[in-house]
Short mmCIF file of C-alpha atoms in Angstrom, two decimals:
data_model
loop_
_atom_site.label_atom_id
_atom_site.label_comp_id
_atom_site.label_asym_id
_atom_site.label_seq_id
_atom_site.Cartn_x
_atom_site.Cartn_y
_atom_site.Cartn_z
CA MET A 12 147.89 157.27 129.48
CA ARG A 13 146.39 155.66 126.43
CA PRO A 14 143.46 157.69 125.06
CA TYR A 15 140.13 156.02 125.34
CA THR A 16 138.38 155.13 122.16
CA THR A 17 134.71 155.06 121.59
CA SER A 18 132.50 153.42 119.08
CA ASP A 19 129.83 156.02 118.63
CA THR A 20 129.92 159.77 119.28
CA ASP A 21 126.13 160.00 119.52
CA THR A 22 126.13 157.94 122.67
CA ALA A 23 129.40 159.25 124.07
CA VAL A 24 129.19 160.51 127.62
CA LEU A 25 131.88 162.50 129.38
CA PRO A 26 132.46 161.37 132.96
CA LEU A 27 133.22 164.02 135.57
CA LYS A 28 133.97 163.05 139.13
CA VAL A 29 132.88 164.77 142.32
CA VAL A 30 134.05 163.39 145.65
CA ILE A 31 131.80 163.50 148.70
CA SER A 32 133.97 163.11 151.75
CA GLY A 33 133.37 163.41 155.45
CA GLY A 34 133.43 161.53 158.71
CA PHE A 35 131.42 158.47 159.60
CA GLY A 36 127.75 159.38 159.83
CA ALA A 37 128.16 162.84 158.33
CA GLY A 38 125.51 162.02 155.73
CA LYS A 39 127.51 161.04 152.64
CA THR A 40 125.20 158.22 151.60
CA THR A 41 122.14 160.37 152.23
CA PHE A 42 123.67 163.19 150.20
CA VAL A 43 124.48 160.97 147.23
CA GLY A 44 121.01 159.43 147.40
CA ALA A 45 119.26 162.80 147.48
CA VAL A 46 120.84 164.23 144.34
CA SER A 47 121.62 161.13 142.26
CA GLU A 48 119.37 160.04 139.41
CA ILE A 49 119.80 156.42 140.51
CA PRO A 50 119.64 154.92 144.00
CA PRO A 51 123.22 154.95 145.32
CA VAL A 52 125.22 151.91 144.32
CA ARG A 53 127.58 150.52 146.93
CA THR A 54 130.92 149.26 145.69
CA GLU A 55 133.38 147.22 147.65
CA GLU A 56 137.07 147.58 147.23
CA ASP A 57 139.90 145.51 148.60
CA LEU A 58 142.52 147.39 150.52
CA THR A 59 145.07 145.00 149.11
CA GLN A 60 144.57 146.13 145.52
CA ALA A 61 146.07 149.52 146.32
CA GLY A 62 149.32 147.95 147.30
CA VAL A 63 148.93 148.57 151.00
CA GLY A 64 152.22 147.71 152.67
CA THR A 65 152.50 145.03 155.29
CA ASP A 66 152.99 147.61 158.01
CA HIS A 67 149.55 148.96 157.24
CA LEU A 68 147.96 145.56 157.63
CA ARG A 69 149.85 144.81 160.80
CA GLY A 70 147.70 145.66 163.77
CA VAL A 71 144.51 145.72 161.76
CA GLU A 72 142.80 142.98 163.66
CA GLN A 73 139.24 143.21 162.48
CA LYS A 74 138.39 141.53 159.23
CA THR A 75 136.17 144.40 158.13
CA ALA A 76 139.29 146.45 157.50
CA THR A 77 140.14 144.41 154.42
CA THR A 78 137.46 146.06 152.31
CA VAL A 79 136.14 149.56 152.04
CA ALA A 80 132.72 150.56 150.75
CA LEU A 81 132.08 153.48 148.47
CA ASP A 82 128.74 155.02 147.49
CA PHE A 83 128.27 155.87 143.85
CA GLY A 84 125.61 158.07 142.32
CA ARG A 85 125.28 160.02 139.09
CA ILE A 86 123.55 162.88 137.34
CA THR A 87 123.37 163.00 133.55
CA LEU A 88 123.55 166.50 132.10
CA PRO A 89 123.02 167.49 128.46
CA LEU A 90 125.97 169.39 127.04
CA PRO A 91 125.24 169.20 123.31
CA PRO A 92 126.60 167.54 121.27
CA ILE A 93 127.67 165.31 124.16
CA ARG A 94 126.33 164.46 127.58
CA VAL A 95 128.12 164.69 130.87
CA GLN A 96 127.76 162.14 133.60
CA LEU A 97 128.47 163.84 136.90
CA GLN A 98 129.68 160.99 139.07
CA LEU A 99 129.38 161.25 142.81
CA PHE A 100 131.72 159.19 144.93
CA GLY A 101 130.87 159.04 148.60
CA THR A 102 134.09 158.02 150.28
CA PRO A 103 134.99 157.16 153.87
CA GLY A 104 136.56 160.10 155.65
CA GLN A 105 139.07 158.27 157.80
CA ASP A 106 142.59 159.07 156.76
CA ARG A 107 143.59 155.41 156.62
CA PHE A 108 141.82 155.43 153.26
CA TRP A 109 144.14 158.10 151.92
CA PHE A 110 145.22 155.90 149.01
CA MET A 111 141.67 155.92 147.73
CA TRP A 112 141.27 159.67 148.22
CA ASP A 113 144.25 160.24 146.03
CA ASP A 114 142.89 158.13 143.22
CA LEU A 115 139.44 159.67 143.52
CA ALA A 116 140.77 163.22 143.65
CA ARG A 117 142.84 162.78 140.49
CA GLY A 118 140.88 164.19 137.58
CA SER A 119 137.91 165.20 139.71
CA ILE A 120 136.15 168.57 139.61
CA GLY A 121 136.69 168.74 143.33
CA ALA A 122 135.38 167.59 146.66
CA ILE A 123 132.51 168.31 149.00
CA VAL A 124 133.56 167.76 152.59
CA LEU A 125 130.44 167.07 154.63
CA ALA A 126 130.72 168.23 158.21
CA ASP A 127 128.62 167.39 161.22
CA THR A 128 128.78 170.12 163.87
CA ARG A 129 128.54 167.48 166.60
CA ARG A 130 131.79 165.96 165.36
CA LEU A 131 133.60 168.69 163.51
CA GLY A 132 136.95 167.04 164.13
CA ASP A 133 135.93 164.21 161.79
CA CYS A 134 136.41 166.41 158.75
CA PHE A 135 139.90 167.68 159.64
CA ALA A 136 141.69 164.96 157.71
CA ALA A 137 139.68 165.58 154.55
CA VAL A 138 140.05 169.37 154.73
CA GLU A 139 143.77 169.04 155.19
CA PHE A 140 144.06 166.54 152.36
CA TYR A 141 142.31 168.73 149.78
CA GLU A 142 144.05 171.86 150.97
CA GLN A 143 147.45 170.27 150.52
CA ARG A 144 146.50 168.79 147.20
CA GLY A 145 145.45 172.21 145.94
CA GLN A 146 142.19 170.68 144.74
CA PRO A 147 138.99 172.73 144.63
CA PHE A 148 136.81 171.80 147.58
CA ILE A 149 134.06 173.22 149.70
CA VAL A 150 132.77 172.38 153.16
CA ALA A 151 129.06 171.70 153.55
CA VAL A 152 127.69 171.57 157.07
CA ASN A 153 124.93 169.03 157.24
CA GLU A 154 122.34 170.58 159.52
CA PHE A 155 121.16 167.66 161.58
CA ASP A 156 117.99 168.07 163.63
CA GLY A 157 118.85 168.97 167.17
CA ALA A 158 122.47 169.75 166.45
CA HIS A 159 123.78 173.03 167.76
CA ARG A 160 123.89 175.80 165.16
CA TYR A 161 127.13 177.72 165.02
CA THR A 162 127.95 180.83 163.08
CA GLU A 163 129.94 180.53 159.90
CA GLN A 164 132.93 182.14 161.57
CA GLN A 165 132.79 179.77 164.53
CA ILE A 166 132.92 176.81 162.16
CA ARG A 167 135.69 178.33 160.06
CA ASP A 168 137.71 178.90 163.20
CA ALA A 169 137.04 175.43 164.51
CA ILE A 170 138.28 173.68 161.39
CA GLN A 171 140.80 176.38 160.49
CA LEU A 172 139.24 176.81 157.10
CA SER A 173 140.80 179.33 154.76
CA GLU A 174 138.44 182.11 153.73
CA HIS A 175 138.97 181.15 150.09
CA VAL A 176 137.14 177.90 150.67
CA PRO A 177 133.36 178.19 150.42
CA LEU A 178 131.44 177.04 153.49
CA ILE A 179 127.71 176.43 153.26
CA SER A 180 125.04 174.66 155.23
CA CYS A 181 122.81 172.02 153.76
CA ASP A 182 120.26 169.35 154.46
CA ALA A 183 121.69 166.19 152.91
CA ARG A 184 118.21 164.67 152.68
CA LEU A 185 116.88 167.30 150.31
CA ARG A 186 117.48 167.30 146.60
CA ALA A 187 117.28 171.08 146.23
CA SER A 188 119.75 171.56 149.04
CA THR A 189 122.27 169.00 147.78
CA ARG A 190 121.96 170.44 144.27
CA GLN A 191 122.86 173.83 145.70
CA VAL A 192 125.96 172.31 147.29
CA LEU A 193 126.98 170.83 143.94
CA ILE A 194 126.43 174.17 142.26
CA THR A 195 128.61 175.85 144.88
CA LEU A 196 131.41 173.38 144.25
CA VAL A 197 131.27 173.65 140.45
CA ARG A 198 131.16 177.45 140.68
CA HIS A 199 134.20 177.40 142.95
CA ALA A 200 136.02 175.02 140.61
CA ARG A 201 135.21 177.26 137.67
CA GLU A 202 136.57 180.31 139.48
CA ARG A 203 139.71 178.41 140.35
CA ALA A 204 140.10 177.30 136.74
CA LEU A 205 139.58 180.88 135.55
CA ALA A 206 142.19 182.21 137.98
CA HIS A 207 144.54 179.46 136.95
CA ALA A 208 144.13 180.23 133.27
CA SER A 209 144.80 183.94 133.70
CA SER A 210 147.70 183.80 136.15
CA ALA A 211 151.15 182.34 136.11
CA PRO A 212 151.61 178.97 137.82
CA THR A 213 153.76 180.66 140.50
CA ARG A 214 150.62 181.41 142.50
CA GLU A 215 150.23 177.70 142.98
CA SER A 216 153.05 177.47 145.46
CA GLN A 217 151.64 180.17 147.71
CA GLU A 218 151.45 178.92 151.27
CA ALA A 219 148.23 179.27 153.21
CA MET B 30 144.33 116.29 166.39
CA THR B 31 142.44 119.18 164.86
CA THR B 32 141.81 122.49 166.50
CA GLU B 33 139.50 125.28 165.48
CA GLY B 34 141.50 128.28 164.45
CA SER B 35 144.43 126.23 163.26
CA ALA B 36 146.54 127.31 160.32
CA TRP B 37 144.18 125.44 158.00
CA ARG B 38 141.32 127.78 158.82
CA ASN B 39 142.65 130.90 157.21
CA GLU B 40 140.27 133.77 157.88
CA ALA B 41 141.98 135.91 155.30
CA LEU B 42 140.80 133.57 152.54
CA GLY B 43 137.39 135.18 152.76
CA ALA B 44 138.78 138.31 151.17
CA VAL B 45 140.63 136.44 148.45
CA ARG B 46 137.88 134.18 147.20
CA PRO B 47 136.39 136.46 144.50
CA TYR B 48 139.67 136.25 142.66
CA ALA B 49 138.92 132.61 141.94
CA LEU B 50 136.38 133.99 139.44
CA VAL B 51 139.20 135.44 137.42
CA CYS B 52 141.52 132.46 137.78
CA GLY B 53 143.66 134.24 140.32
CA ARG B 54 144.56 137.09 137.98
CA VAL B 55 145.09 140.39 139.71
CA THR B 56 146.07 142.71 136.87
CA PRO B 57 143.47 143.72 134.28
CA THR B 58 144.60 144.20 130.67
CA HIS B 59 142.84 147.60 130.56
CA GLU B 60 143.46 150.38 133.03
CA LEU B 61 139.75 151.01 133.61
CA ALA B 62 139.60 153.97 135.95
CA ARG B 63 136.70 154.02 138.40
CA HIS B 64 134.93 156.66 136.34
CA ALA B 65 135.49 155.13 132.88
CA LEU B 66 132.21 154.70 131.01
CA LEU B 67 131.40 151.54 129.12
CA GLN B 68 128.48 149.96 127.39
CA ALA B 69 127.59 146.67 125.80
CA SER B 70 128.62 146.43 122.16
CA ALA B 71 125.82 146.74 119.62
CA ASP B 72 127.49 143.97 117.67
CA PRO B 73 128.77 141.36 120.12
CA PRO B 74 130.37 138.09 119.05
CA ALA B 75 128.12 135.07 119.18
CA MET B 76 129.97 133.04 121.77
CA LEU B 77 128.82 131.64 125.05
CA LEU B 78 130.12 133.51 128.08
CA GLN B 79 131.15 132.29 131.52
CA PRO B 80 128.48 133.10 134.13
CA HIS B 81 130.37 135.98 135.74
CA HIS B 82 131.28 137.54 132.43
CA ALA B 83 127.65 137.23 131.40
CA GLN B 84 126.58 138.83 134.68
CA VAL B 85 128.90 141.80 134.20
CA LEU B 86 127.90 142.19 130.54
CA ASP B 87 124.27 142.17 131.61
CA VAL B 88 124.92 145.05 134.00
CA CYS B 89 126.69 147.03 131.25
CA GLY B 90 124.03 146.45 128.71
CA GLN B 91 120.77 147.78 129.99
CA GLU B 92 120.50 151.49 129.34
CA GLY B 93 123.21 154.03 128.56
CA PRO B 94 126.85 153.87 129.52
CA ARG B 95 127.81 152.83 133.02
CA SER B 96 130.95 153.53 134.97
CA VAL B 97 133.31 150.81 136.10
CA THR B 98 132.30 151.66 139.67
CA GLU B 99 128.60 151.31 138.95
CA VAL B 100 129.11 148.02 137.15
CA ALA B 101 131.05 146.66 140.14
CA GLY B 102 128.39 147.80 142.57
CA ARG B 103 125.51 146.37 140.56
CA ALA B 104 127.31 143.10 139.94
CA GLY B 105 128.09 142.89 143.66
CA LEU B 106 131.74 142.12 142.95
CA PRO B 107 134.90 143.86 144.14
CA LEU B 108 136.16 146.59 141.84
CA GLN B 109 139.40 144.91 140.88
CA VAL B 110 137.65 141.66 139.96
CA VAL B 111 135.23 143.59 137.78
CA ARG B 112 138.13 145.38 136.10
CA ILE B 113 139.54 142.02 135.06
CA LEU B 114 136.18 140.69 133.86
CA LEU B 115 135.51 143.92 131.94
CA SER B 116 138.96 143.77 130.36
CA ASP B 117 138.14 140.30 129.05
CA LEU B 118 134.82 141.56 127.70
CA ILE B 119 136.52 144.51 125.97
CA ASP B 120 139.23 142.30 124.50
CA ASP B 121 136.60 139.92 123.15
CA GLY B 122 134.40 142.68 121.74
CA TYR B 123 131.41 142.45 124.05
CA VAL B 124 131.92 145.79 125.74
CA VAL B 125 133.08 149.13 124.32
CA TYR B 126 134.15 152.46 125.77
CA ALA B 127 131.46 155.11 125.60
CA MET B 128 133.40 158.32 126.14
CA PRO B 129 134.04 161.15 123.70
CA VAL B 130 137.48 161.10 122.14
CA GLY B 131 139.86 163.99 122.48
CA ILE B 132 138.44 165.78 125.53
CA ARG B 133 141.21 166.18 128.08
CA ASN B 134 141.28 167.70 131.53
CA ALA B 135 137.58 168.47 131.34
CA GLU B 136 137.49 168.85 135.13
CA CYS B 137 139.39 172.14 134.94
CA ASP B 138 138.10 173.35 131.57
CA VAL B 139 136.40 176.69 132.22
CA ASN B 140 134.01 176.28 129.32
CA ILE B 141 132.88 172.81 130.33
CA LEU B 142 132.50 173.81 133.99
CA GLU B 143 130.42 176.79 132.94
CA ARG B 144 128.09 174.58 130.95
CA VAL B 145 127.88 172.01 133.72
CA LEU B 146 126.92 174.82 136.08
CA ALA B 147 124.17 176.01 133.76
CA ALA B 148 122.88 172.46 133.32
CA LEU B 149 122.85 171.86 137.08
CA HIS B 150 120.43 174.72 137.51
CA HIS B 151 117.94 172.78 135.41
CA ILE B 152 117.93 169.45 137.18
#
């Protein structure tokens, strides 16, 4: 944990991570693309670099499983005298990528779990992960055309979402809508931070 | 006798090849978290760089600081390979960190989150 050094405070930018998680096809790439100030950048990572044990590689027949792609986007915000770079990491929602979730979650503001009502089960793993980690997260239902609309309570029941976790609907293609999702997450994270600051850490261990 | 799919034709090599760019090294000298922000030094040494180092430096250098993740994506190289190349560039003075010193746990700092929230309303 060596502190970073910088050459010039005028150009210093504070990075803040936000994780966009969700099942395959839930709209992560679209979401990142809609709100990012740059077209999403796709990064490839080797599974091997995370020290995946041999038992994880055993039975993984297809070659595609050796790398995992991640979508990166960013939003630069002025916070005089510095700037903040809000970094959006769109990450695969399958739980076999748990090692990456852990690394991404560490030091992040929180996560947006994108849900598709046609495949709600795809977001279970992510919801469970962030719940257990005690990390701020929200669930955003991406309203696909033609998908059945459920009530908020129906969705909460279906994914067994605690009432403390914000649930909102969005259109991942629209900038205004994705911005609103980000605002909801940051507001939730701020409330959590406030509660944390004013209460003893014993509340942490409270079981859901 | 040679057969297709014999031990010589190792499919797994495809995933290993980028590491040849970094002479088989797998551990970077700097930790370089995915989110760490870097930029090209304003005062770089006047030495000739290897093509892949030059490529990565080029990606760092254009405008404003870029994250390790973004550099990897733009260079089209795996993250860990880019970490090693960036470490070399930092060690040799071509690339510098571009983050404010002394701000810790910003992600759960009420004041910072409040200001981020306000700023988000204006994008």
